[in-house]
XYZ file of C-alpha atoms in Angstrom:
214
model
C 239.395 218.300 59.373
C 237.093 221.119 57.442
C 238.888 223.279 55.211
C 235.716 225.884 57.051
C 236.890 224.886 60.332
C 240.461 226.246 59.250
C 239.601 229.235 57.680
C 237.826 230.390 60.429
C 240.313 229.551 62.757
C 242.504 231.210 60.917
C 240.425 235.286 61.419
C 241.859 234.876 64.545
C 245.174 235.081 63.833
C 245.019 238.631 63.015
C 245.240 240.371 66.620
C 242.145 243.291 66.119
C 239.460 239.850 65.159
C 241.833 237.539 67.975
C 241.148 240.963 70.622
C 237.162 241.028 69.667
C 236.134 237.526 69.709
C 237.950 237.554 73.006
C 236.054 240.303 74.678
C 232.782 238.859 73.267
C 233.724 235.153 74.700
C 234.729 236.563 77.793
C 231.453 238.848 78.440
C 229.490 235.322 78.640
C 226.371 236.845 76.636
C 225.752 239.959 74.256
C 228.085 242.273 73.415
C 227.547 245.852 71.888
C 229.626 247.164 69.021
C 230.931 250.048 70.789
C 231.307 248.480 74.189
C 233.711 246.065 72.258
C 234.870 248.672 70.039
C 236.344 250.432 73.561
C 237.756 246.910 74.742
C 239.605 246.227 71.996
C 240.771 249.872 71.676
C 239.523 250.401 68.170
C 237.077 252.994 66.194
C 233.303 251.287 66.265
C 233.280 251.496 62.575
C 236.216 248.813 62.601
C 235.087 246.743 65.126
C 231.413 246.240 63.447
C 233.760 245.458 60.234
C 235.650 242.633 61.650
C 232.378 241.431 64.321
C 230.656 240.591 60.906
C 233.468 238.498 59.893
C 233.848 236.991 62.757
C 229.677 236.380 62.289
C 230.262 235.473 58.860
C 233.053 232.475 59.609
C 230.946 230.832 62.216
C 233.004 232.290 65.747
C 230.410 234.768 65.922
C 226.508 234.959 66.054
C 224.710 238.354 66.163
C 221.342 239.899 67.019
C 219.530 242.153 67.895
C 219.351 244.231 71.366
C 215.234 246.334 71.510
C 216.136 249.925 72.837
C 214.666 250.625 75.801
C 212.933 253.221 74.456
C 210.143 252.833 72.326
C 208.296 255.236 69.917
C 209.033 257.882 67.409
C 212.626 258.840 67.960
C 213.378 255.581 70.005
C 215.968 254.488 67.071
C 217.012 251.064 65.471
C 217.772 248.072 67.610
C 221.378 248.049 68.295
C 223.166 244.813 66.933
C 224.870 242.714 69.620
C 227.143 239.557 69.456
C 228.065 236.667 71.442
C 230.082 233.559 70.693
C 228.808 230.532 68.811
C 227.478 227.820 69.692
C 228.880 225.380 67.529
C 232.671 224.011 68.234
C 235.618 224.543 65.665
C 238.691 222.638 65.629
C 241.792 221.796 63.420
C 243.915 218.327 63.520
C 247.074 218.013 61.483
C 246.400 214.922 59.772
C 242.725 214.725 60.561
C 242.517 212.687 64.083
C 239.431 211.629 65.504
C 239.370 211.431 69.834
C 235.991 212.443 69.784
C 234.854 209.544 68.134
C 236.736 206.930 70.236
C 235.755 209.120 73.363
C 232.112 208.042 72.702
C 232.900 204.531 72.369
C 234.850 204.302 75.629
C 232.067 206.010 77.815
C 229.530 203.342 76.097
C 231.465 200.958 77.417
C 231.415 202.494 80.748
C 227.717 202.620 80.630
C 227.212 199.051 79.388
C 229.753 197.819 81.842
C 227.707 199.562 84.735
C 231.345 201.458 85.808
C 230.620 204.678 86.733
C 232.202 204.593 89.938
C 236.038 202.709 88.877
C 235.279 205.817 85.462
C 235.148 208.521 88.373
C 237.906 207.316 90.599
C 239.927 207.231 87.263
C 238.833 210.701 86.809
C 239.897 212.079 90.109
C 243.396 210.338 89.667
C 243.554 212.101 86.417
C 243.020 215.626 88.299
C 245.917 214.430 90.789
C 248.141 213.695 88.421
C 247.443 216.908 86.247
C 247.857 218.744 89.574
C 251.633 217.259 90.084
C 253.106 218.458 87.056
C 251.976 222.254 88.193
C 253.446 223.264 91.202
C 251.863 225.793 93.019
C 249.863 227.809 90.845
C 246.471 228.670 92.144
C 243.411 226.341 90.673
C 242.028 228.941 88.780
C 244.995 229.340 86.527
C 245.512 225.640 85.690
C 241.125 225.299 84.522
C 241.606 228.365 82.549
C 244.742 226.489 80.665
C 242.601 223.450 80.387
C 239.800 225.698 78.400
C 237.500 225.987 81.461
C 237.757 229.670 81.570
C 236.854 230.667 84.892
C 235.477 233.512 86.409
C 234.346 234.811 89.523
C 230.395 235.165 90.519
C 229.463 236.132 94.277
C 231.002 233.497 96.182
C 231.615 230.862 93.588
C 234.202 230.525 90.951
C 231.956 229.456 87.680
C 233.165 228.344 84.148
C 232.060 229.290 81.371
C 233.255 226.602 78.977
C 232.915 222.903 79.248
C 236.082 221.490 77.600
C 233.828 217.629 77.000
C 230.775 219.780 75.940
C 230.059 217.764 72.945
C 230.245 214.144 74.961
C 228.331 216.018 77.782
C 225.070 215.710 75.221
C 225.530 212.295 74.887
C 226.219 211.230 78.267
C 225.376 213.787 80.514
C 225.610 211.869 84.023
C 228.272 210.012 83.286
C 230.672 213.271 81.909
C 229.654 215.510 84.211
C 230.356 213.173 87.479
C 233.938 212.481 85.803
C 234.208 216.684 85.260
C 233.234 217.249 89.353
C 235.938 214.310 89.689
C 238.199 215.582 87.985
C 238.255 219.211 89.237
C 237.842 217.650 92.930
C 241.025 215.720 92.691
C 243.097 218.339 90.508
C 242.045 220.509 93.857
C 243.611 217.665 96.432
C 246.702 217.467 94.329
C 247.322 221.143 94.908
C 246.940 221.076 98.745
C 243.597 222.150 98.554
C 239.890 221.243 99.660
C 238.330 218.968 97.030
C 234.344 219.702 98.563
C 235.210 223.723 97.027
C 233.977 221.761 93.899
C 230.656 220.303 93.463
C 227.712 220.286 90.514
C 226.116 223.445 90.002
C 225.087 223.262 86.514
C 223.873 226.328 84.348
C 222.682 226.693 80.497
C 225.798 227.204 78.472
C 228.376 226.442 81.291
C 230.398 223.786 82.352
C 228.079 221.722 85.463
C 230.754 222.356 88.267
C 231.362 225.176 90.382
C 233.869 226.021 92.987
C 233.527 227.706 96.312
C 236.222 230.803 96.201
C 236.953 229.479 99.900
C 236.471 226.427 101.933
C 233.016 226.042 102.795
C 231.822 224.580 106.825
């Protein structure tokens, strides 16, 4: 674990950073300081304070957002936010999944078992399905770090919770993800063809239909 990793973790334990870096992860790009200034319910002076912490720690990058004006009297470029790239995370002693996560889908690669990895993938989503009742889908990915939200006729994600094994094995993760999510959606009583790959840059690759599709 990095002692960086934990201090920057721990900005977000005060509620006014927590309440920012929420409304800029939520907005899914840029963010304005006084449009999350009113979101959070603070001045704009404060929020551009504890933005550029946030910035400053790593949670946060910033830029900048050309008025649409241009000329004399057009103004500066208004500074904008949006969340990080890069992944933080704290283990208490230091434990490392990620690592042996890698090895195992190597193996399922050399071993040529893609299909027995997605069937185990879809029992997985079963089985996380039984231990919830009968709350809706959307509330169980959002728990699992999927964060969902709503687009036309689709429910999209914003987050891919196996981003960083994603880049090393990209068909092989995202096949178990659409497993996954198709047999979390059978466990609940529902249609698992709502879910399917619909990938997009800086999202998770599977989408679901809001309602069953013909």
């Amino acid at each position: 674990m990095s002692e960086d990793h934990l201090d920057a973790l721990a900005l977000l334990h005060d509620p006014v950073r927590r309440s920012l870096y929420d409304v800029v992860a939520a907005s899914g790009g840029d963010v304005g300081r006084g449009e999350a200034a009113e979101s959070a319910g603070i001045s704009r002076t404060l929020a551009a304070h504890h933005l550029d912490k946030l910035v400053e720690a790593g949670l946060l990058e910033s830029g900048l957002r050309p008025q649409e004006r241009r000329g004399p009297g057009s103004g500066r470029p208004a500074k904008v936010y949006r969340r990080a790239a890069g992944e933080r995370s704290v283990s208490l002693p230091p434990r490392d999944y990620q690592g042996l996560a890698s090895v195992l889908a190597g193996v399922v690669e050399l071993l040529g078992a893609d299909e027995e990895a997605e069937r185990a993938a879809r029992r997985a989503g079963r089985r996380l399905a039984g231990t919830r009742g009968d709350e809706p889908v959307e509330t169980v990915l959002r728990e699992r770090g999927y964060e969902p939200y709503a687009e036309g006729d689709r429910l999209r994600m914003r987050n891919c919770p196996f981003h960083a094994l994603s880049r090393e094995q990209p068909v092989l993760v995202c096949s178990m993800n659409l497993a996954l999510c198709q047999g979390l959606l059978e466990g609940l009583g529902d249609d698992p063809e709502r879910a399917r790959l619909d990938p997009r840059p800086g999202e998770c690759c599977v989408s679901l239909s809001k309602t069953n599709e013909d």
